[in-house]
GROMACS .gro file of C-alpha atoms in nm:
model
  327
    1UNK     CA    1  -0.005   0.003   0.027
    2UNK     CA    2   0.175   0.314  -0.087
    3UNK     CA    3   0.208   0.588   0.160
    4UNK     CA    4  -0.045   0.848   0.146
    5UNK     CA    5   0.045   1.189   0.000
    6UNK     CA    6   0.139   1.485   0.288
    7UNK     CA    7  -0.076   1.798   0.321
    8UNK     CA    8   0.054   2.104   0.245
    9UNK     CA    9   0.036   2.229   0.560
   10UNK     CA   10   0.329   2.470   0.562
   11UNK     CA   11   0.207   2.635   0.227
   12UNK     CA   12  -0.164   2.641   0.367
   13UNK     CA   13  -0.071   2.798   0.701
   14UNK     CA   14   0.190   3.017   0.582
   15UNK     CA   15   0.131   3.436   0.687
   16UNK     CA   16  -0.100   3.607   0.442
   17UNK     CA   17   0.057   3.802   0.183
   18UNK     CA   18  -0.208   4.079   0.297
   19UNK     CA   19  -0.127   4.059   0.645
   20UNK     CA   20   0.253   4.115   0.536
   21UNK     CA   21   0.176   4.392   0.340
   22UNK     CA   22  -0.009   4.551   0.602
   23UNK     CA   23   0.229   4.497   0.864
   24UNK     CA   24   0.464   4.707   0.657
   25UNK     CA   25   0.220   5.010   0.600
   26UNK     CA   26   0.195   4.994   0.971
   27UNK     CA   27   0.578   4.976   1.020
   28UNK     CA   28   0.564   5.303   0.766
   29UNK     CA   29   0.312   5.463   0.964
   30UNK     CA   30   0.591   5.546   1.232
   31UNK     CA   31   0.811   5.707   1.007
   32UNK     CA   32   0.640   6.008   1.054
   33UNK     CA   33   0.647   6.087   1.413
   34UNK     CA   34   0.997   5.922   1.412
   35UNK     CA   35   1.121   6.161   1.173
   36UNK     CA   36   0.957   6.490   1.355
   37UNK     CA   37   1.146   6.401   1.684
   38UNK     CA   38   1.467   6.313   1.508
   39UNK     CA   39   1.421   6.645   1.309
   40UNK     CA   40   1.329   6.874   1.617
   41UNK     CA   41   1.617   6.696   1.838
   42UNK     CA   42   1.895   6.736   1.561
   43UNK     CA   43   1.791   7.006   1.335
   44UNK     CA   44   1.853   6.788   1.014
   45UNK     CA   45   1.635   6.792   0.717
   46UNK     CA   46   1.396   6.568   0.620
   47UNK     CA   47   1.576   6.469   0.308
   48UNK     CA   48   1.919   6.402   0.492
   49UNK     CA   49   1.747   6.201   0.771
   50UNK     CA   50   1.644   5.974   0.459
   51UNK     CA   51   1.969   5.964   0.317
   52UNK     CA   52   2.072   5.836   0.678
   53UNK     CA   53   1.827   5.567   0.713
   54UNK     CA   54   1.877   5.404   0.374
   55UNK     CA   55   2.237   5.400   0.449
   56UNK     CA   56   2.149   5.253   0.812
   57UNK     CA   57   1.900   4.977   0.600
   58UNK     CA   58   2.206   4.926   0.365
   59UNK     CA   59   2.439   4.861   0.635
   60UNK     CA   60   2.223   4.639   0.865
   61UNK     CA   61   2.117   4.408   0.529
   62UNK     CA   62   2.468   4.424   0.404
   63UNK     CA   63   2.572   4.276   0.758
   64UNK     CA   64   2.291   4.052   0.785
   65UNK     CA   65   2.406   3.865   0.413
   66UNK     CA   66   2.772   3.850   0.549
   67UNK     CA   67   2.646   3.651   0.926
   68UNK     CA   68   2.385   3.461   0.664
   69UNK     CA   69   2.612   3.349   0.405
   70UNK     CA   70   2.455   3.484   0.158
   71UNK     CA   71   2.589   3.796   0.043
   72UNK     CA   72   2.803   3.669  -0.276
   73UNK     CA   73   2.469   3.458  -0.359
   74UNK     CA   74   2.301   3.815  -0.316
   75UNK     CA   75   2.517   3.965  -0.536
   76UNK     CA   76   2.515   3.661  -0.846
   77UNK     CA   77   2.114   3.737  -0.830
   78UNK     CA   78   2.180   4.079  -0.838
   79UNK     CA   79   2.395   4.085  -1.162
   80UNK     CA   80   2.101   3.807  -1.304
   81UNK     CA   81   1.857   4.047  -1.243
   82UNK     CA   82   2.015   4.325  -1.275
   83UNK     CA   83   1.723   4.521  -1.473
   84UNK     CA   84   1.471   4.443  -1.314
   85UNK     CA   85   1.652   4.515  -0.969
   86UNK     CA   86   1.784   4.810  -1.035
   87UNK     CA   87   1.443   4.959  -1.165
   88UNK     CA   88   1.246   4.864  -0.832
   89UNK     CA   89   1.531   5.020  -0.623
   90UNK     CA   90   1.568   5.319  -0.805
   91UNK     CA   91   1.171   5.374  -0.833
   92UNK     CA   92   1.128   5.319  -0.470
   93UNK     CA   93   1.408   5.570  -0.412
   94UNK     CA   94   1.255   5.808  -0.620
   95UNK     CA   95   0.943   5.750  -0.453
   96UNK     CA   96   1.098   5.851  -0.122
   97UNK     CA   97   1.292   6.131  -0.216
   98UNK     CA   98   0.993   6.297  -0.386
   99UNK     CA   99   0.789   6.213  -0.104
  100UNK     CA  100   1.000   6.397   0.167
  101UNK     CA  101   1.021   6.694  -0.105
  102UNK     CA  102   0.636   6.713  -0.175
  103UNK     CA  103   0.585   6.716   0.226
  104UNK     CA  104   0.800   7.003   0.255
  105UNK     CA  105   0.680   7.181   0.014
  106UNK     CA  106   0.326   7.135  -0.073
  107UNK     CA  107   0.247   6.976   0.343
  108UNK     CA  108   0.248   6.703   0.487
  109UNK     CA  109  -0.175   6.634   0.449
  110UNK     CA  110  -0.132   6.727   0.055
  111UNK     CA  111   0.182   6.544   0.015
  112UNK     CA  112   0.034   6.243   0.162
  113UNK     CA  113  -0.310   6.220   0.005
  114UNK     CA  114  -0.160   6.283  -0.370
  115UNK     CA  115   0.103   6.026  -0.330
  116UNK     CA  116  -0.033   5.749  -0.122
  117UNK     CA  117  -0.386   5.842  -0.317
  118UNK     CA  118  -0.256   5.821  -0.649
  119UNK     CA  119  -0.089   5.466  -0.665
  120UNK     CA  120  -0.408   5.259  -0.622
  121UNK     CA  121  -0.546   5.474  -0.911
  122UNK     CA  122  -0.293   5.372  -1.146
  123UNK     CA  123  -0.261   5.040  -1.089
  124UNK     CA  124  -0.593   4.993  -1.101
  125UNK     CA  125  -0.605   5.186  -1.464
  126UNK     CA  126  -0.258   4.929  -1.534
  127UNK     CA  127  -0.487   4.652  -1.458
  128UNK     CA  128  -0.717   4.752  -1.655
  129UNK     CA  129  -0.509   4.826  -1.994
  130UNK     CA  130  -0.355   4.488  -1.964
  131UNK     CA  131  -0.665   4.292  -1.883
  132UNK     CA  132  -0.870   4.498  -2.152
  133UNK     CA  133  -1.140   4.487  -1.921
  134UNK     CA  134  -1.344   4.784  -1.764
  135UNK     CA  135  -1.237   4.728  -1.326
  136UNK     CA  136  -1.489   4.539  -1.148
  137UNK     CA  137  -1.737   4.769  -0.938
  138UNK     CA  138  -1.613   4.574  -0.625
  139UNK     CA  139  -1.260   4.684  -0.722
  140UNK     CA  140  -1.364   5.040  -0.778
  141UNK     CA  141  -1.562   5.027  -0.415
  142UNK     CA  142  -1.277   4.910  -0.269
  143UNK     CA  143  -1.026   5.240  -0.421
  144UNK     CA  144  -1.282   5.455  -0.322
  145UNK     CA  145  -1.402   5.378   0.017
  146UNK     CA  146  -0.966   5.357   0.061
  147UNK     CA  147  -0.957   5.681  -0.083
  148UNK     CA  148  -1.200   5.854   0.106
  149UNK     CA  149  -1.071   5.698   0.456
  150UNK     CA  150  -0.721   5.862   0.338
  151UNK     CA  151  -0.858   6.221   0.239
  152UNK     CA  152  -1.042   6.204   0.575
  153UNK     CA  153  -0.714   6.107   0.813
  154UNK     CA  154  -0.539   6.317   0.615
  155UNK     CA  155  -0.681   6.658   0.580
  156UNK     CA  156  -1.007   6.651   0.770
  157UNK     CA  157  -0.963   6.845   1.128
  158UNK     CA  158  -0.635   6.943   1.081
  159UNK     CA  159  -0.443   7.307   0.962
  160UNK     CA  160  -0.314   7.354   0.678
  161UNK     CA  161   0.041   7.472   0.719
  162UNK     CA  162   0.197   7.724   0.521
  163UNK     CA  163   0.344   7.590   0.186
  164UNK     CA  164   0.621   7.752   0.032
  165UNK     CA  165   0.609   7.612  -0.299
  166UNK     CA  166   0.269   7.403  -0.359
  167UNK     CA  167   0.285   7.369  -0.734
  168UNK     CA  168   0.612   7.217  -0.721
  169UNK     CA  169   0.502   7.065  -0.443
  170UNK     CA  170   0.215   6.902  -0.588
  171UNK     CA  171   0.440   6.809  -0.882
  172UNK     CA  172   0.670   6.642  -0.639
  173UNK     CA  173   0.387   6.446  -0.489
  174UNK     CA  174   0.252   6.313  -0.829
  175UNK     CA  175   0.640   6.199  -0.906
  176UNK     CA  176   0.643   6.026  -0.584
  177UNK     CA  177   0.301   5.859  -0.650
  178UNK     CA  178   0.371   5.762  -0.997
  179UNK     CA  179   0.712   5.551  -0.896
  180UNK     CA  180   0.550   5.426  -0.561
  181UNK     CA  181   0.318   5.226  -0.804
  182UNK     CA  182   0.549   5.163  -1.064
  183UNK     CA  183   0.793   5.021  -0.773
  184UNK     CA  184   0.578   4.785  -0.605
  185UNK     CA  185   0.411   4.676  -0.974
  186UNK     CA  186   0.767   4.583  -1.081
  187UNK     CA  187   0.848   4.403  -0.753
  188UNK     CA  188   0.592   4.142  -0.820
  189UNK     CA  189   0.800   3.930  -1.048
  190UNK     CA  190   1.094   3.966  -0.915
  191UNK     CA  191   0.928   3.869  -0.573
  192UNK     CA  192   0.794   3.528  -0.732
  193UNK     CA  193   1.147   3.430  -0.874
  194UNK     CA  194   1.429   3.572  -0.549
  195UNK     CA  195   1.320   3.542  -0.188
  196UNK     CA  196   1.235   3.847   0.023
  197UNK     CA  197   1.568   3.877   0.194
  198UNK     CA  198   1.780   3.800  -0.110
  199UNK     CA  199   1.539   4.097  -0.270
  200UNK     CA  200   1.512   4.327  -0.011
  201UNK     CA  201   1.909   4.326   0.011
  202UNK     CA  202   1.952   4.365  -0.380
  203UNK     CA  203   1.709   4.640  -0.409
  204UNK     CA  204   1.779   4.875  -0.071
  205UNK     CA  205   2.158   4.906  -0.159
  206UNK     CA  206   2.013   5.027  -0.515
  207UNK     CA  207   1.782   5.250  -0.318
  208UNK     CA  208   2.045   5.384  -0.075
  209UNK     CA  209   2.289   5.443  -0.381
  210UNK     CA  210   2.083   5.679  -0.471
  211UNK     CA  211   1.924   5.881  -0.186
  212UNK     CA  212   2.257   5.905   0.011
  213UNK     CA  213   2.404   6.133  -0.275
  214UNK     CA  214   2.084   6.299  -0.361
  215UNK     CA  215   2.041   6.409   0.041
  216UNK     CA  216   2.371   6.509   0.089
  217UNK     CA  217   2.341   6.751  -0.278
  218UNK     CA  218   2.034   6.883  -0.113
  219UNK     CA  219   2.165   6.974   0.215
  220UNK     CA  220   2.450   7.099   0.047
  221UNK     CA  221   2.288   7.312  -0.162
  222UNK     CA  222   2.082   7.431   0.105
  223UNK     CA  223   2.352   7.491   0.354
  224UNK     CA  224   2.164   7.254   0.547
  225UNK     CA  225   2.364   7.049   0.864
  226UNK     CA  226   2.517   6.730   0.755
  227UNK     CA  227   2.559   6.563   1.118
  228UNK     CA  228   2.440   6.595   1.468
  229UNK     CA  229   2.606   6.513   1.815
  230UNK     CA  230   2.260   6.422   1.981
  231UNK     CA  231   2.255   6.017   2.047
  232UNK     CA  232   1.865   5.996   2.068
  233UNK     CA  233   1.862   6.096   1.708
  234UNK     CA  234   2.112   5.877   1.549
  235UNK     CA  235   1.931   5.614   1.732
  236UNK     CA  236   1.585   5.723   1.596
  237UNK     CA  237   1.767   5.688   1.255
  238UNK     CA  238   1.878   5.352   1.315
  239UNK     CA  239   1.548   5.280   1.423
  240UNK     CA  240   1.366   5.404   1.079
  241UNK     CA  241   1.649   5.221   0.876
  242UNK     CA  242   1.634   4.881   1.015
  243UNK     CA  243   1.260   4.895   1.122
  244UNK     CA  244   1.087   5.129   0.824
  245UNK     CA  245   1.326   5.020   0.549
  246UNK     CA  246   1.470   4.698   0.551
  247UNK     CA  247   1.192   4.554   0.792
  248UNK     CA  248   0.924   4.676   0.604
  249UNK     CA  249   1.030   4.618   0.232
  250UNK     CA  250   1.143   4.245   0.354
  251UNK     CA  251   0.727   4.205   0.456
  252UNK     CA  252   0.634   4.406   0.146
  253UNK     CA  253   0.857   4.155  -0.078
  254UNK     CA  254   0.727   3.869   0.120
  255UNK     CA  255   0.358   3.971   0.081
  256UNK     CA  256   0.363   4.034  -0.333
  257UNK     CA  257   0.465   3.680  -0.359
  258UNK     CA  258   0.077   3.605  -0.312
  259UNK     CA  259  -0.064   3.948  -0.334
  260UNK     CA  260  -0.108   4.144  -0.600
  261UNK     CA  261   0.024   4.534  -0.655
  262UNK     CA  262  -0.300   4.638  -0.644
  263UNK     CA  263  -0.404   4.495  -0.311
  264UNK     CA  264  -0.074   4.582  -0.151
  265UNK     CA  265  -0.094   4.957  -0.245
  266UNK     CA  266  -0.436   4.987  -0.072
  267UNK     CA  267  -0.328   4.778   0.250
  268UNK     CA  268  -0.020   5.053   0.249
  269UNK     CA  269  -0.284   5.293   0.352
  270UNK     CA  270  -0.268   5.155   0.701
  271UNK     CA  271   0.085   5.367   0.682
  272UNK     CA  272  -0.164   5.748   0.763
  273UNK     CA  273  -0.357   5.545   0.951
  274UNK     CA  274  -0.097   5.416   1.158
  275UNK     CA  275   0.020   5.770   1.174
  276UNK     CA  276  -0.281   5.941   1.314
  277UNK     CA  277  -0.345   5.639   1.584
  278UNK     CA  278   0.070   5.700   1.719
  279UNK     CA  279  -0.039   6.078   1.729
  280UNK     CA  280  -0.329   6.020   1.939
  281UNK     CA  281  -0.194   5.766   2.154
  282UNK     CA  282   0.135   5.903   2.249
  283UNK     CA  283   0.136   6.272   2.094
  284UNK     CA  284  -0.159   6.418   2.289
  285UNK     CA  285  -0.354   6.479   1.971
  286UNK     CA  286  -0.699   6.478   2.041
  287UNK     CA  287  -0.907   6.282   1.720
  288UNK     CA  288  -1.156   6.429   1.524
  289UNK     CA  289  -1.523   6.291   1.423
  290UNK     CA  290  -1.399   6.266   1.013
  291UNK     CA  291  -1.037   6.123   1.111
  292UNK     CA  292  -1.208   5.877   1.300
  293UNK     CA  293  -1.441   5.761   1.012
  294UNK     CA  294  -1.156   5.765   0.804
  295UNK     CA  295  -0.943   5.544   0.967
  296UNK     CA  296  -1.241   5.286   0.968
  297UNK     CA  297  -1.306   5.300   0.641
  298UNK     CA  298  -0.939   5.252   0.555
  299UNK     CA  299  -0.964   4.931   0.784
  300UNK     CA  300  -1.274   4.845   0.633
  301UNK     CA  301  -1.159   4.849   0.249
  302UNK     CA  302  -0.858   4.664   0.365
  303UNK     CA  303  -1.103   4.380   0.505
  304UNK     CA  304  -1.250   4.350   0.243
  305UNK     CA  305  -0.941   4.284   0.001
  306UNK     CA  306  -0.921   3.890   0.057
  307UNK     CA  307  -1.299   3.768   0.085
  308UNK     CA  308  -1.362   3.648  -0.293
  309UNK     CA  309  -1.400   3.252  -0.292
  310UNK     CA  310  -1.081   3.031  -0.428
  311UNK     CA  311  -1.129   2.941  -0.773
  312UNK     CA  312  -1.057   2.578  -0.924
  313UNK     CA  313  -0.765   2.473  -1.163
  314UNK     CA  314  -0.698   2.207  -1.326
  315UNK     CA  315  -0.721   1.889  -1.156
  316UNK     CA  316  -0.922   2.003  -0.833
  317UNK     CA  317  -0.656   2.199  -0.652
  318UNK     CA  318  -0.747   2.534  -0.555
  319UNK     CA  319  -0.599   2.808  -0.693
  320UNK     CA  320  -0.450   3.154  -0.497
  321UNK     CA  321  -0.749   3.377  -0.359
  322UNK     CA  322  -0.861   3.612  -0.583
  323UNK     CA  323  -0.913   3.962  -0.441
  324UNK     CA  324  -0.988   4.266  -0.601
  325UNK     CA  325  -0.728   4.397  -0.839
  326UNK     CA  326  -0.511   4.056  -0.802
  327UNK     CA  327  -0.330   4.001  -1.105
   0.00000   0.00000   0.00000
């Protein structure tokens, strides 16, 4: 009698890709408060803090790869997949760099709404063009609910800060949102041929190679300080690099193995929702009715992303769960 075929328990019990992406969004939600605290204590500009954050992430990932004995493997894989890896890494750097510019020039609320709100709409359009089919009503409703929540969380009940360069700021936010959408979309095929650790090491080194010199140039042109003697600020920078870049992008890439890019960018809207929650719980901000409604709208939109039934494929084996916006 033949032995029974083992049940793929590990595969069935693996963490949800959407959950991993949501955790990345939560980690990114701590960036704003952390950058604010570091900026106030050190006087370093957001672009300079972004440069140090990228350098810290690249250093930690290189050390981790060396300790794991995978440094050469990552180098080889990076050369084999050079073009897509360079595309993902450079687009990620562009997203972060122009997002910081948008926040400085157009204000935090406007920059966040445009940059993070544009990405899901662009990916919905990309999917429609590829499939040559109009998006389903469920997909449109999910994106609409998520964007409404984003608007309420980011804009409602807040004081509009002075925007020194509103038009360039809006342009920077549009570039940032476009880069975020394209980087996430380009990372999907890579995440399915490379393991998340290797992909994170390769793309974050590329991103750091772009962000570090860019931050230095901006600081030099604006005569901004290049360093600080405040120990707490350096600890915050290490946190930003290790948790909100190295770890968060590892979670994103792991999630993209089973989650579409369209769903992923909706899930990452947990970033502004988390930032609002941190401000209320730890920084003394008072929530408004509008921001509270927006928070729950974002949660509701994300909760709808994995609720379609499984599709049967040849042989009777259930395929991946099909979710609104999946590729």
